[in-house]
Short mmCIF file of C-alpha atoms in Angstrom, two decimals:
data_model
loop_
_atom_site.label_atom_id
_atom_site.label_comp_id
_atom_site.label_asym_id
_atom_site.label_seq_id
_atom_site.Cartn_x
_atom_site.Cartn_y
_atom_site.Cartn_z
CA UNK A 1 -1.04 14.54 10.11
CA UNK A 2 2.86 13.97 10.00
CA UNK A 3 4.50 15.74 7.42
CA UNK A 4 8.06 15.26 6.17
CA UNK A 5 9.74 16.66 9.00
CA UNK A 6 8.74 13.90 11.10
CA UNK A 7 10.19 10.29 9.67
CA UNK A 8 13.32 9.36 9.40
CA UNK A 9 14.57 5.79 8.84
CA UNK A 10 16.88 3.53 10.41
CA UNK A 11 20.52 3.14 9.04
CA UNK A 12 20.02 -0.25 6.99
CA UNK A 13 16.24 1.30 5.74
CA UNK A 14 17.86 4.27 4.46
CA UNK A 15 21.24 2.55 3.11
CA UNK A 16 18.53 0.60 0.75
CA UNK A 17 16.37 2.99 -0.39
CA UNK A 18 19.42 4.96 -1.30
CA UNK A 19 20.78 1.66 -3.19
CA UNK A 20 17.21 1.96 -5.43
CA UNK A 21 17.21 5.75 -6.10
CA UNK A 22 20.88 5.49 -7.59
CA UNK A 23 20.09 2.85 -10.01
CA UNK A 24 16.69 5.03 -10.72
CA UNK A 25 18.77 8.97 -10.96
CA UNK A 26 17.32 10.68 -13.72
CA UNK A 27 14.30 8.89 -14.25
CA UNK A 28 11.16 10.74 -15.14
CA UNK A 29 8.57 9.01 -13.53
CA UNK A 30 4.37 8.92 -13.89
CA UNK A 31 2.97 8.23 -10.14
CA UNK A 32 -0.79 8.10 -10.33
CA UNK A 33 -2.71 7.46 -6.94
CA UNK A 34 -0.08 10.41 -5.39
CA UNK A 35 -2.48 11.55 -2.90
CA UNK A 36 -3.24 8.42 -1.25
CA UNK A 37 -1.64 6.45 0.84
CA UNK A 38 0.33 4.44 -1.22
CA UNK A 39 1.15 7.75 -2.91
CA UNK A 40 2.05 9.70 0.14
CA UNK A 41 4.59 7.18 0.98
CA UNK A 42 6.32 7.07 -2.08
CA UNK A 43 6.28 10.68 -1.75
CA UNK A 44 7.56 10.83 1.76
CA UNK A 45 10.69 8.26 0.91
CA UNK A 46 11.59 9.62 -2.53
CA UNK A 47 11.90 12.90 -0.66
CA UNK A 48 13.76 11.35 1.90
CA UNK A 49 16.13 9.86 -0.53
CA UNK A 50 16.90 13.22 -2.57
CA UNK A 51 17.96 14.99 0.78
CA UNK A 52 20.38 11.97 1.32
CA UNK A 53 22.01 11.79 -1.68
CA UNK A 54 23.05 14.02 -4.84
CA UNK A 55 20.66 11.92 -7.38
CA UNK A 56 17.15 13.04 -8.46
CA UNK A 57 14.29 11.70 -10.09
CA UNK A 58 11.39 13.82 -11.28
CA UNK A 59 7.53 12.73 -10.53
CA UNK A 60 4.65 13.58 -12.58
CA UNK A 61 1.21 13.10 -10.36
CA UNK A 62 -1.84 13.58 -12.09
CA UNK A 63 -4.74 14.84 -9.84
CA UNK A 64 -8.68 15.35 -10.79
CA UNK A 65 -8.59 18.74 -8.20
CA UNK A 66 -5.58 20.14 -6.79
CA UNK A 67 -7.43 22.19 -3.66
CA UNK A 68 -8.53 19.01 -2.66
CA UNK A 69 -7.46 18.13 1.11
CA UNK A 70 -6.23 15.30 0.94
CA UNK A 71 -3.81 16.33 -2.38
CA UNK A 72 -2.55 19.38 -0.29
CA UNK A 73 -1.65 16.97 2.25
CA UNK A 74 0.49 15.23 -0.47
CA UNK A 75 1.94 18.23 -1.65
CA UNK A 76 2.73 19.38 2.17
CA UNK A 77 4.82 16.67 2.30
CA UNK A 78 7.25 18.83 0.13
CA UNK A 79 9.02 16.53 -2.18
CA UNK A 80 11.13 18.30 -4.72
CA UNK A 81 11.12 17.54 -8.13
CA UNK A 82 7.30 16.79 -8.06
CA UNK A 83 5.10 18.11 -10.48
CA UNK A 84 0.94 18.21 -10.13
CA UNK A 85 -1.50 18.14 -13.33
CA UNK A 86 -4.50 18.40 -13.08
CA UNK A 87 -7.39 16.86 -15.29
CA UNK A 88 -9.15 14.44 -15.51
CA UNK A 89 -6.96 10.89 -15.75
CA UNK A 90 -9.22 8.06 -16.88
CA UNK A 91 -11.26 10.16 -19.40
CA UNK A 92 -8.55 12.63 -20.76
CA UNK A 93 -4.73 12.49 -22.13
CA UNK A 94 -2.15 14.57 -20.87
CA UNK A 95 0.98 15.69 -22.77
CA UNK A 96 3.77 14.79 -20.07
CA UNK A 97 6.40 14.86 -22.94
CA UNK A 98 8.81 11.44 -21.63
CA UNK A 99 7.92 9.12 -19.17
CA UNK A 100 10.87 6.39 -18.29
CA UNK A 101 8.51 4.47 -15.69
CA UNK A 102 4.91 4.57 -14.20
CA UNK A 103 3.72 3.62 -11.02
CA UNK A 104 0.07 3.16 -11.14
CA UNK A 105 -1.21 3.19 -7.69
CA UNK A 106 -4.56 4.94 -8.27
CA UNK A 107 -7.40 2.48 -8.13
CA UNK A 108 -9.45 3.58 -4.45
CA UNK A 109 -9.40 0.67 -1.56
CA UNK A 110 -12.89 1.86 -0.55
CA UNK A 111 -15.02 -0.17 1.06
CA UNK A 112 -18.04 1.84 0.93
CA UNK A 113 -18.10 2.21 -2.94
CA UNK A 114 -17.11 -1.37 -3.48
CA UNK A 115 -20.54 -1.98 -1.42
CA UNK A 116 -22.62 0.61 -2.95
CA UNK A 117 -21.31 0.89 -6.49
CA UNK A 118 -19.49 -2.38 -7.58
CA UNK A 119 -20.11 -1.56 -11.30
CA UNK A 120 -18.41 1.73 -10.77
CA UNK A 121 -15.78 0.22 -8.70
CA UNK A 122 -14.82 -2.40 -11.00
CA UNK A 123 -14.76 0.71 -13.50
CA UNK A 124 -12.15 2.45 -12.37
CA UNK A 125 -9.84 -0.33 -11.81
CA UNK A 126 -10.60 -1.32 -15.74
CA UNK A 127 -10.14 2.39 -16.64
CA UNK A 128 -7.38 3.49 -14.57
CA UNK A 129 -4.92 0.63 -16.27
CA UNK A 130 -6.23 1.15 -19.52
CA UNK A 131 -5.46 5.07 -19.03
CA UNK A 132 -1.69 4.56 -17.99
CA UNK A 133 -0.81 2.40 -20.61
CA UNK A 134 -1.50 5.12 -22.72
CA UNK A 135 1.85 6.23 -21.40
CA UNK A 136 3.28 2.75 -21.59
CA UNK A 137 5.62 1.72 -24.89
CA UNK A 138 8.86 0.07 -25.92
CA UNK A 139 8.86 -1.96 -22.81
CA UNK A 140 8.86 0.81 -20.10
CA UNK A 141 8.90 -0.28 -16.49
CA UNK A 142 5.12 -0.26 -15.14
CA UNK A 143 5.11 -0.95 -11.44
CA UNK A 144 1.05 -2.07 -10.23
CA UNK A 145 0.23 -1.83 -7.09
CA UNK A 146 -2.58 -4.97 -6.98
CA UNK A 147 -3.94 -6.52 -3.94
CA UNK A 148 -3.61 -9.84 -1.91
CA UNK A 149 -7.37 -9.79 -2.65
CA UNK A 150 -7.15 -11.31 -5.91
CA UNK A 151 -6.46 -14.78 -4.01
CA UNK A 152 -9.83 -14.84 -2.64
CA UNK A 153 -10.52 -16.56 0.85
CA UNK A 154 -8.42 -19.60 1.87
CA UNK A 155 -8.57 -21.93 4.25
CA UNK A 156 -8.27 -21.66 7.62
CA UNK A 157 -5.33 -24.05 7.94
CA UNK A 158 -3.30 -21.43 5.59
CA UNK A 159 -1.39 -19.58 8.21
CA UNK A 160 0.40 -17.26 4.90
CA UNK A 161 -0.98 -17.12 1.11
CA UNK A 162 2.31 -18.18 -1.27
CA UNK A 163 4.21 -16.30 -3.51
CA UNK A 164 3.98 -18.87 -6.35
CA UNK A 165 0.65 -18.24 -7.49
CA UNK A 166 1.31 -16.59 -10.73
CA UNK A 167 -2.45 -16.00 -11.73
CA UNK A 168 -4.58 -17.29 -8.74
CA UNK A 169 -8.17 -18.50 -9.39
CA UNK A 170 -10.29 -18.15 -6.89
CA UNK A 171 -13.80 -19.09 -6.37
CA UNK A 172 -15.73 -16.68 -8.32
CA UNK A 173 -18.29 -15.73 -5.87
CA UNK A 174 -15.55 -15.13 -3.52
CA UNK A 175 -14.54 -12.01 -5.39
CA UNK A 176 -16.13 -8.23 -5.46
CA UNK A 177 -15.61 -5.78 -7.25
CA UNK A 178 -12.63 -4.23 -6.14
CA UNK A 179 -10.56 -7.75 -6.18
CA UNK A 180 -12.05 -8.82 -9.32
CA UNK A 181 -10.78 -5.32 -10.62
CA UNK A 182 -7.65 -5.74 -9.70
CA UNK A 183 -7.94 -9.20 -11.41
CA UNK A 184 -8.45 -8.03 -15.00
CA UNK A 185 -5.96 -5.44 -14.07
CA UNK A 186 -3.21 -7.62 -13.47
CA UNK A 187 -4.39 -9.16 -16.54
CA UNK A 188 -4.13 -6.22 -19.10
CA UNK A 189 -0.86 -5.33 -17.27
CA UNK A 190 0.67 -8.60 -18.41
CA UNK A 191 -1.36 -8.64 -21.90
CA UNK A 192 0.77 -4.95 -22.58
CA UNK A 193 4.29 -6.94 -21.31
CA UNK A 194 3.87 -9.79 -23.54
CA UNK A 195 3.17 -7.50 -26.60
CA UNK A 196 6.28 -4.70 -25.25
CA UNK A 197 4.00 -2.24 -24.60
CA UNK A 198 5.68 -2.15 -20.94
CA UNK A 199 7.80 -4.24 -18.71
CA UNK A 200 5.37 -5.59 -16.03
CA UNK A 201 6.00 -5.45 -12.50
CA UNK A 202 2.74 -6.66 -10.71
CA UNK A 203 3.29 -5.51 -6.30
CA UNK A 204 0.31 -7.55 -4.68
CA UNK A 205 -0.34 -5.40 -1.64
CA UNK A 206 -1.48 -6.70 1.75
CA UNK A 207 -2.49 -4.70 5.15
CA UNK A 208 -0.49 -1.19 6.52
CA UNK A 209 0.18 1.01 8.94
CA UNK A 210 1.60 4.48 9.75
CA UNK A 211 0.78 8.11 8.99
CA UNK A 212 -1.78 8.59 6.00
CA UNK A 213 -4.30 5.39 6.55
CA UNK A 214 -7.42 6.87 7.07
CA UNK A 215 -8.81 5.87 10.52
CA UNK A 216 -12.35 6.31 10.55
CA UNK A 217 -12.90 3.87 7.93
CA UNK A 218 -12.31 -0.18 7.46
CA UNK A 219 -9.07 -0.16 8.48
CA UNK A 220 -9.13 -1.94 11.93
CA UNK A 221 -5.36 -0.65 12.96
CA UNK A 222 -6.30 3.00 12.08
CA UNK A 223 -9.46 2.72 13.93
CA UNK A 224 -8.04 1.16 17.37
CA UNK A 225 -5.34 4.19 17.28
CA UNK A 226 -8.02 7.03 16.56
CA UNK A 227 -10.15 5.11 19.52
CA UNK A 228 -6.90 5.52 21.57
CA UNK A 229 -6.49 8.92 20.46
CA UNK A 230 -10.33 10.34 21.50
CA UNK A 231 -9.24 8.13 24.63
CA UNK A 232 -12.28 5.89 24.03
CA UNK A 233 -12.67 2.25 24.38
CA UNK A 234 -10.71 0.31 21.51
CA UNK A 235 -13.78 -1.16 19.73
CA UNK A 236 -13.75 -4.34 17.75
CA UNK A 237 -16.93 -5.06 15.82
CA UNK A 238 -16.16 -9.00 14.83
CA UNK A 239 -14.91 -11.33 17.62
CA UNK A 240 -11.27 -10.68 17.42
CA UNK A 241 -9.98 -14.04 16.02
CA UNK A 242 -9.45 -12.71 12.52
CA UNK A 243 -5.92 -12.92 11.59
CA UNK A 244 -4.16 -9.61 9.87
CA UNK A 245 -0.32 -8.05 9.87
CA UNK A 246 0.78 -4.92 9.04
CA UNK A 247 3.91 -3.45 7.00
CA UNK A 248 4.62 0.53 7.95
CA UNK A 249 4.30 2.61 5.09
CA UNK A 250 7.90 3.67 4.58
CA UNK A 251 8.97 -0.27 4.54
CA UNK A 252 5.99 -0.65 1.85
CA UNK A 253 7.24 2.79 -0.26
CA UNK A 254 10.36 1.25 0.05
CA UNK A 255 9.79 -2.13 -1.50
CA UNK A 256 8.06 -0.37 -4.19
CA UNK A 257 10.98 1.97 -4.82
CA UNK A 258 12.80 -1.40 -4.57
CA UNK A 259 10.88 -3.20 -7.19
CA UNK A 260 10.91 -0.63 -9.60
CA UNK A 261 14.62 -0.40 -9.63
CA UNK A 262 14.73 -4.36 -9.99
CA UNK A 263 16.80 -5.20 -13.00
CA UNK A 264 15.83 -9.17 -12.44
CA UNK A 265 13.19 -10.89 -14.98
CA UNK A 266 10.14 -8.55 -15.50
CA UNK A 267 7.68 -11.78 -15.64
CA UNK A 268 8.91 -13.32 -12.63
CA UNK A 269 6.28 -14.13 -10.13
CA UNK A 270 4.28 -11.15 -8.46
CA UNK A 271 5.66 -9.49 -5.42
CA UNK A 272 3.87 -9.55 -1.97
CA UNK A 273 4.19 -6.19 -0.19
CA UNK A 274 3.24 -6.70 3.55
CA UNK A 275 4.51 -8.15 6.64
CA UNK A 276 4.23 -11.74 7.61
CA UNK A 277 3.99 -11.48 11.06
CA UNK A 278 0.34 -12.53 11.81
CA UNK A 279 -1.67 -11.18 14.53
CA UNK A 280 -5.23 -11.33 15.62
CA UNK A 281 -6.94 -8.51 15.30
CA UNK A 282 -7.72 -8.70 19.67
CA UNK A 283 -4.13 -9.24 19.89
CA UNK A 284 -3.64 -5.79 17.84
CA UNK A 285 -6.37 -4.20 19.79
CA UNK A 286 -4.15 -5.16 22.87
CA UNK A 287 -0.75 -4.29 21.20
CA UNK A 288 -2.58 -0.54 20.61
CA UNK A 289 -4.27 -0.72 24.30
CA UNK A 290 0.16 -1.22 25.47
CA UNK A 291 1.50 1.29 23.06
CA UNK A 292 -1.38 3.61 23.64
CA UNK A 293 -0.56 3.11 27.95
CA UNK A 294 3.22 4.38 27.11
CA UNK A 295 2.67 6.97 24.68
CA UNK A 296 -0.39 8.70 25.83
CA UNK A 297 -0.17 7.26 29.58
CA UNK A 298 -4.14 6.03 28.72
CA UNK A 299 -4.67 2.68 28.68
CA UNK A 300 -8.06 2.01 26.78
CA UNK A 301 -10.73 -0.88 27.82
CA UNK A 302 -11.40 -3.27 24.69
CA UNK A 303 -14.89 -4.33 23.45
CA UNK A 304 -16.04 -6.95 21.44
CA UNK A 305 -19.15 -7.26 19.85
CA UNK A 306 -19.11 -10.92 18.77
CA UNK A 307 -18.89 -13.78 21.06
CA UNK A 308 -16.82 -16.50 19.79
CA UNK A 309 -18.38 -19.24 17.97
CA UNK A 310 -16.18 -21.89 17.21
CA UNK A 311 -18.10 -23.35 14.27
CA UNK A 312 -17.08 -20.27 11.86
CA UNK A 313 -13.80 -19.92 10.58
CA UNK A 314 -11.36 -17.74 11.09
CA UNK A 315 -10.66 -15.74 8.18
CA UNK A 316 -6.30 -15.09 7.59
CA UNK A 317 -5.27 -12.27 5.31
CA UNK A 318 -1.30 -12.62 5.62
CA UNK A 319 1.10 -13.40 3.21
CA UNK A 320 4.24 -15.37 2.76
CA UNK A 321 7.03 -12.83 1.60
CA UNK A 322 10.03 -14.76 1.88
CA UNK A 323 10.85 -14.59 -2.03
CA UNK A 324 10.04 -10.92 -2.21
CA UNK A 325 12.39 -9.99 0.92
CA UNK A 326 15.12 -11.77 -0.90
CA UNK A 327 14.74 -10.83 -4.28
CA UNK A 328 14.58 -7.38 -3.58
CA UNK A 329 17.06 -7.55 -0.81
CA UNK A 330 14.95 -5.66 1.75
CA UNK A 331 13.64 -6.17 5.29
CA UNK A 332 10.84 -5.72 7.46
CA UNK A 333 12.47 -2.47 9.28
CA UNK A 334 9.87 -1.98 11.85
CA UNK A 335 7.95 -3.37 14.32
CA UNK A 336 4.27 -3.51 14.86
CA UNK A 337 4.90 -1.58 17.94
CA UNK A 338 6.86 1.35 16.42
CA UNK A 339 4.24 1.40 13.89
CA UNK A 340 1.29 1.99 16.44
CA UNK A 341 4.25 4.83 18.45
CA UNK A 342 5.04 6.56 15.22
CA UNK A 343 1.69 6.57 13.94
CA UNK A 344 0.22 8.05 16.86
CA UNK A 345 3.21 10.55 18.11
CA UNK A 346 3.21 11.67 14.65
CA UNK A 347 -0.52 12.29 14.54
CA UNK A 348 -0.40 14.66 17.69
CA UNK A 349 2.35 16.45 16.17
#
């Protein structure tokens, strides 16, 4: 696993992420969700940011275990000015003394609970939002990191899902727990704004790559590069016509960073963090199979379990982020191919 020591960021990446942490120096800031990915990233860049420049910004993380792997991961990342409590978030309150912003990026993407628990699932999105705005008041900045879930399945003729959908309403049986979650979420989020509890700023988040995503679990980029990895056959379990794209983490952390520091109208229209540059997910397999021949000098076979039947449609997860790139003034600062290299040179480092 990559640790701090191994990104860096290309001139016109860095020159904006700088541009956000000036107009954020000094805040105090409540990151919850700091040991996932999401988390990690925002981690990684704000540390990035602080050696670049002379501001600083302090983070409070909450955690439920600090020896916990995957939070000494975060806290290997080494970002300075970070500090861990531990307790228990959704059930207890912390004295943190004052907060000038929250990001509340805590709520699990976890297929296997949202399968096997979808009461307890739903739960914890309720919860989670409910527990940070405990921290909220006199209109503080409250970033959300939401999902392009809550829009539900669309139609196979929509290529990218719009940015204009304030408050989408889906089909109700198209929704499980986890989206319908992240629903309500959104939901109490803008409740608090309109009474000034907080300042709303609602990130709908897509698909991702880089160092952090788990890749043993539903993740389909993760899992090609850990098949690449083992040096196995890149398996794909539907038939490959499913359409995804994929925004690297430090572009994502960036955006966020970017939002937050937004000084445009706090009920404006949610922003969509991910890439729209659409790919199938056999045409990712194959961009992994290239990547994998240059990097590794193993070129894997690819296998796929379905055979195409053209009666079932395809189902497209991308978004539109045209608004979002130019409201926040940022860009889509790497490729899908550097994201497959500097996910996997970083993971054999």
């Amino acid at each position: 696993m990559g640790t701090g020591n191994h990104h860096s960021l290309t001139t016109p990446h860095l020159r904006r992420l700088l541009a956000a942490f000036e107009q954020l120096d000094g805040s105090r800031i409540l990151l919850t969700g700091g040991s996932g990915f999401v988390g990690k990233w925002m981690l990684q860049t704000a540390k990035i940011a602080q050696e670049n420049s002379a501001g600083k910004i302090e983070i409070l993380v909450p955690t439920r275990r600090m020896t916990a792997d995957h939070v000494q991961t975060a806290i290997a990342i080494g970002c300075p000015n970070v500090s861990w409590v531990e307790g228990d978030f959704l059930n207890g309150a912390f004295d943190l003394g004052q907060i000038d912003m929250i990001i509340h990026a805590a709520t699990p993407a976890s297929a296997q609970l949202n399968a096997e628990n979808p009461a307890e699932m739903l739960r914890i999105n309720v919860e989670a939002m409910e527990s940070v705005l405990r921290y909220a008041g006199n209109h503080k900045p409250l970033l959300f990191t939401s999902s392009g879930a809550v829009y539900g399945t669309h139609s196979e003729s929509v290529s990218h899902i719009t940015e204009e959908e304030f408050e989408p309403n889906p089909i109700i049986d198209q929704l499980n727990a986890y989206t319908h979650g992240k629903q309500i979420a959104e939901q109490i989020c803008r409740e608090a704004g309109s009474n000034g509890q907080c300042s709303p700023i609602i990130a709908r988040l897509f698909a991702f790559g880089g160092d952090y995503l788990p890749r043993d679990i539903h993740f389909a980029i993760g899992n090609f590069i850990q098949n690449v990895l083992d040096r196995q056959p890149i398996a794909i379990k539907g038939d490959g016509r499913a359409r995804r794209s994929y925004l690297y983490g430090a572009d994502m952390a960036t955006w966020l960073w970017c939002a937050l520091a937004h000084d445009g109208d706090k009920n404006a229209s949610p922003f969509h963090i991910g890439s729209e540059h659409s790919v199938s997910i056999l045409e990712l397999a194959q961009t992994v199979a290239r990547v994998s021949g240059e990097v590794l000098n193993y070129i894997p076979e690819i296998t796929v379990a379905k055979a195409t039947d053209p009666s079932e449609p395809i189902h497209q997860y991308v978004p539109a982020n045209v608004h979002t790139r130019k409201t926040l003034n940022v860009s889509e600062w790497t490729s899908l191919e550097d994201i497959i290299r500097l996910t996997i040179l970083h993971t054999k480092n």
